[in-house]
mmCIF file of C-alpha atoms in Angstrom:
data_model
loop_
_atom_site.group_PDB
_atom_site.id
_atom_site.type_symbol
_atom_site.label_atom_id
_atom_site.label_comp_id
_atom_site.label_asym_id
_atom_site.label_seq_id
_atom_site.Cartn_x
_atom_site.Cartn_y
_atom_site.Cartn_z
ATOM 1 C CA MET P 1 -16.750 -8.083 2.285
ATOM 2 C CA LEU P 2 -14.402 -5.469 0.901
ATOM 3 C CA SER P 3 -14.746 -4.397 -2.721
ATOM 4 C CA LEU P 4 -13.126 -1.358 -4.284
ATOM 5 C CA THR P 5 -13.924 0.661 -7.385
ATOM 6 C CA GLU P 6 -11.338 0.882 -10.157
ATOM 7 C CA LYS P 7 -10.727 4.510 -9.144
ATOM 8 C CA GLU P 8 -10.103 3.502 -5.498
ATOM 9 C CA ILE P 9 -7.747 0.707 -6.586
ATOM 10 C CA GLU P 10 -5.771 3.116 -8.744
ATOM 11 C CA LYS P 11 -5.605 5.751 -5.989
ATOM 12 C CA ILE P 12 -4.341 3.234 -3.419
ATOM 13 C CA ALA P 13 -1.833 1.796 -5.926
ATOM 14 C CA SER P 14 -0.497 5.300 -6.670
ATOM 15 C CA LEU P 15 -0.172 6.163 -2.978
ATOM 16 C CA LEU P 16 1.652 2.895 -2.229
ATOM 17 C CA GLN P 17 4.155 3.668 -4.995
ATOM 18 C CA LYS P 18 4.852 6.999 -3.273
ATOM 19 C CA GLY P 19 5.785 5.233 -0.033
ATOM 20 C CA MET P 20 2.487 5.555 1.783
ATOM 21 C CA ILE P 21 0.500 3.069 3.841
ATOM 22 C CA CYS P 22 -3.206 3.220 3.077
ATOM 23 C CA PHE P 23 -6.159 2.465 5.302
ATOM 24 C CA TYR P 24 -9.574 1.980 3.750
ATOM 25 C CA GLN P 25 -12.335 2.929 6.165
ATOM 26 C CA LEU P 26 -15.076 0.383 5.545
ATOM 27 C CA ASN P 27 -18.078 2.252 6.944
ATOM 28 C CA SER P 28 -17.377 5.543 5.139
ATOM 29 C CA LYS P 29 -15.508 4.115 2.105
ATOM 30 C CA LYS P 30 -12.751 6.659 2.697
ATOM 31 C CA ILE P 31 -9.066 6.186 1.926
ATOM 32 C CA HIS P 32 -6.601 7.462 4.520
ATOM 33 C CA HIS P 33 -2.878 7.465 3.862
ATOM 34 C CA LEU P 34 0.139 7.957 6.056
ATOM 35 C CA PRO P 35 3.846 7.860 5.329
ATOM 36 C CA ASP P 36 5.374 4.411 5.730
ATOM 37 C CA ASP P 37 7.641 4.459 8.808
ATOM 38 C CA GLU P 38 10.423 2.740 6.869
ATOM 39 C CA ASP P 39 10.523 5.511 4.278
ATOM 40 C CA TYR P 40 9.874 8.489 6.539
ATOM 41 C CA PHE P 41 11.404 7.659 9.909
ATOM 42 C CA ASN P 42 12.001 11.350 10.758
ATOM 43 C CA TYR P 43 8.503 12.371 9.721
ATOM 44 C CA ASP P 44 6.270 13.980 12.351
ATOM 45 C CA LEU P 45 2.601 13.095 12.029
ATOM 46 C CA THR P 46 0.103 15.899 11.677
ATOM 47 C CA PRO P 47 -2.710 16.115 14.249
ATOM 48 C CA GLU P 48 -5.120 14.794 11.588
ATOM 49 C CA GLU P 49 -2.881 11.799 10.896
ATOM 50 C CA GLU P 50 -2.604 11.098 14.625
ATOM 51 C CA ASP P 51 -6.418 11.215 14.867
ATOM 52 C CA VAL P 52 -6.681 8.677 12.043
ATOM 53 C CA LEU P 53 -4.191 6.360 13.778
ATOM 54 C CA ASP P 54 -6.099 6.699 17.053
ATOM 55 C CA GLU P 55 -9.356 5.818 15.272
ATOM 56 C CA ILE P 56 -7.712 2.781 13.650
ATOM 57 C CA ASP P 57 -6.401 1.644 17.050
ATOM 58 C CA GLU P 58 -9.859 2.052 18.598
ATOM 59 C CA ASN P 59 -11.760 0.381 15.784
ATOM 60 C CA PRO P 60 -9.392 -1.855 13.743
ATOM 61 C CA ASP P 61 -12.216 -3.970 12.270
ATOM 62 C CA ASN P 62 -13.429 -0.906 10.364
ATOM 63 C CA TYR P 63 -10.187 -0.577 8.384
ATOM 64 C CA ALA P 64 -8.377 -2.523 5.693
ATOM 65 C CA GLU P 65 -4.649 -1.827 5.542
ATOM 66 C CA PHE P 66 -2.692 -1.676 2.287
ATOM 67 C CA THR P 67 1.101 -1.774 2.206
ATOM 68 C CA LYS P 68 3.612 -1.379 -0.591
ATOM 69 C CA MET P 69 5.422 -4.306 -2.147
ATOM 70 C CA ASP P 70 8.551 -5.492 -0.379
ATOM 71 C CA SER P 71 11.905 -5.036 -2.098
ATOM 72 C CA ASN P 72 11.937 -8.616 -3.464
ATOM 73 C CA GLN P 73 8.552 -8.115 -5.112
ATOM 74 C CA GLU P 74 9.678 -4.794 -6.588
ATOM 75 C CA HIS P 75 12.875 -6.430 -7.879
ATOM 76 C CA GLN P 76 10.826 -9.219 -9.480
ATOM 77 C CA MET P 77 8.576 -6.614 -11.098
ATOM 78 C CA MET P 78 11.611 -4.860 -12.633
ATOM 79 C CA GLU P 79 12.988 -8.172 -13.917
ATOM 80 C CA SER P 80 9.614 -9.056 -15.379
ATOM 81 C CA PHE P 81 9.403 -5.677 -17.143
ATOM 82 C CA ALA P 82 12.884 -6.095 -18.613
ATOM 83 C CA ASP P 83 12.054 -9.632 -19.722
ATOM 84 C CA ARG P 84 8.540 -9.108 -21.099
ATOM 85 C CA VAL P 85 8.362 -5.516 -22.291
ATOM 86 C CA VAL P 86 11.872 -4.543 -23.424
ATOM 87 C CA LYS P 87 12.535 -5.885 -26.899
ATOM 88 C CA GLU P 88 16.049 -4.540 -27.584
ATOM 89 C CA LYS P 89 18.509 -7.200 -26.422
ATOM 90 C CA ASN P 90 21.287 -4.693 -25.563
ATOM 91 C CA PHE P 91 19.004 -2.529 -23.435
ATOM 92 C CA GLN P 92 17.543 -5.615 -21.814
ATOM 93 C CA ASP P 93 21.092 -6.768 -20.934
ATOM 94 C CA ASP P 94 21.839 -3.315 -19.466
ATOM 95 C CA LEU P 95 18.716 -3.532 -17.278
ATOM 96 C CA PHE P 96 19.539 -7.041 -16.036
ATOM 97 C CA ASN P 97 23.112 -5.908 -15.357
ATOM 98 C CA ALA P 98 21.809 -2.960 -13.293
ATOM 99 C CA LEU P 99 19.486 -5.295 -11.400
ATOM 100 C CA SER P 100 22.399 -7.554 -10.434
ATOM 101 C CA LYS P 101 24.303 -4.755 -8.673
ATOM 102 C CA PRO P 102 23.878 -2.937 -5.363
ATOM 103 C CA LYS P 103 21.264 -0.181 -5.518
ATOM 104 C CA ALA P 104 19.543 -2.139 -8.291
ATOM 105 C CA ALA P 105 16.347 -0.060 -8.259
ATOM 106 C CA THR P 106 18.298 3.185 -8.648
ATOM 107 C CA GLY P 107 20.314 1.830 -11.579
ATOM 108 C CA PHE P 108 17.204 0.378 -13.209
ATOM 109 C CA LYS P 109 15.268 3.633 -12.852
ATOM 110 C CA PHE P 110 18.178 5.669 -14.235
ATOM 111 C CA LEU P 111 18.329 3.491 -17.353
ATOM 112 C CA ILE P 112 14.555 3.567 -17.835
ATOM 113 C CA ASP P 113 14.380 7.347 -17.342
ATOM 114 C CA SER P 114 17.204 7.983 -19.779
ATOM 115 C CA SER P 115 15.777 5.599 -22.386
ATOM 116 C CA GLY P 116 12.928 7.939 -23.280
ATOM 117 C CA LYS P 117 11.219 5.067 -25.061
ATOM 118 C CA TYR P 118 10.436 2.943 -22.011
ATOM 119 C CA ASN P 119 9.813 5.562 -19.347
ATOM 120 C CA GLU P 120 6.062 5.823 -19.840
ATOM 121 C CA ARG P 121 5.664 2.088 -20.417
ATOM 122 C CA TRP P 122 7.436 1.439 -17.095
ATOM 123 C CA VAL P 123 5.127 3.859 -15.266
ATOM 124 C CA GLU P 124 2.070 2.096 -16.732
ATOM 125 C CA TYR P 125 3.487 -1.373 -16.086
ATOM 126 C CA LYS P 126 4.349 -0.542 -12.488
ATOM 127 C CA LEU P 127 0.898 0.961 -11.861
ATOM 128 C CA ASP P 128 -0.776 -2.150 -13.320
ATOM 129 C CA LYS P 129 1.340 -4.420 -11.109
ATOM 130 C CA TYR P 130 0.528 -2.289 -8.075
ATOM 131 C CA LYS P 131 -3.175 -2.454 -8.894
ATOM 132 C CA ASP P 132 -2.830 -6.260 -8.988
ATOM 133 C CA TRP P 133 -1.020 -6.047 -5.633
ATOM 134 C CA VAL P 134 -3.877 -4.001 -4.142
ATOM 135 C CA MET P 135 -6.369 -6.630 -5.354
ATOM 136 C CA GLU P 136 -4.252 -9.406 -3.797
ATOM 137 C CA GLN P 137 -4.490 -7.540 -0.494
ATOM 138 C CA VAL P 138 -8.263 -7.149 -0.920
ATOM 139 C CA ASP P 139 -8.537 -10.906 -1.507
ATOM 140 C CA ALA P 140 -6.414 -11.626 1.571
ATOM 141 C CA PHE P 141 -8.558 -9.239 3.657
ATOM 142 C CA ASN P 142 -11.769 -10.874 2.461
ATOM 143 C CA TYR P 143 -10.383 -14.369 3.032
ATOM 144 C CA ALA P 144 -9.292 -13.485 6.584
ATOM 145 C CA ASP P 145 -12.708 -11.954 7.207
ATOM 146 C CA GLU P 146 -14.587 -15.192 6.396
#
């Protein structure tokens, strides 16, 4: 059964937000991370990263894989933040307006970054939601393992 420390959960959550895929090595309790192919399609793997992938291919039962949220989940998270955390109606309307347009995440992030007031709260909120996401993946791994 897979269980992670709070520090491991936070590290994986932070790496996922940066566009990484994480692999937790069960026997050594080590976290490996590689760029997500979707985000880094021109990225060449280092020899160390290739070794990790080879090890995962050879012994997949010794690894738990963690992936980032898909774009719908991220969009829902932004809507939830605007709805639950932002108290100023005008700013909330601006955020929902940005989320209804193409490149919604870019528009949302621009507004949050330029708000000053909500920038740090967004970073904390997003990290908390990603930590929840990591725990959902732990639960799914443990359930599949039974």
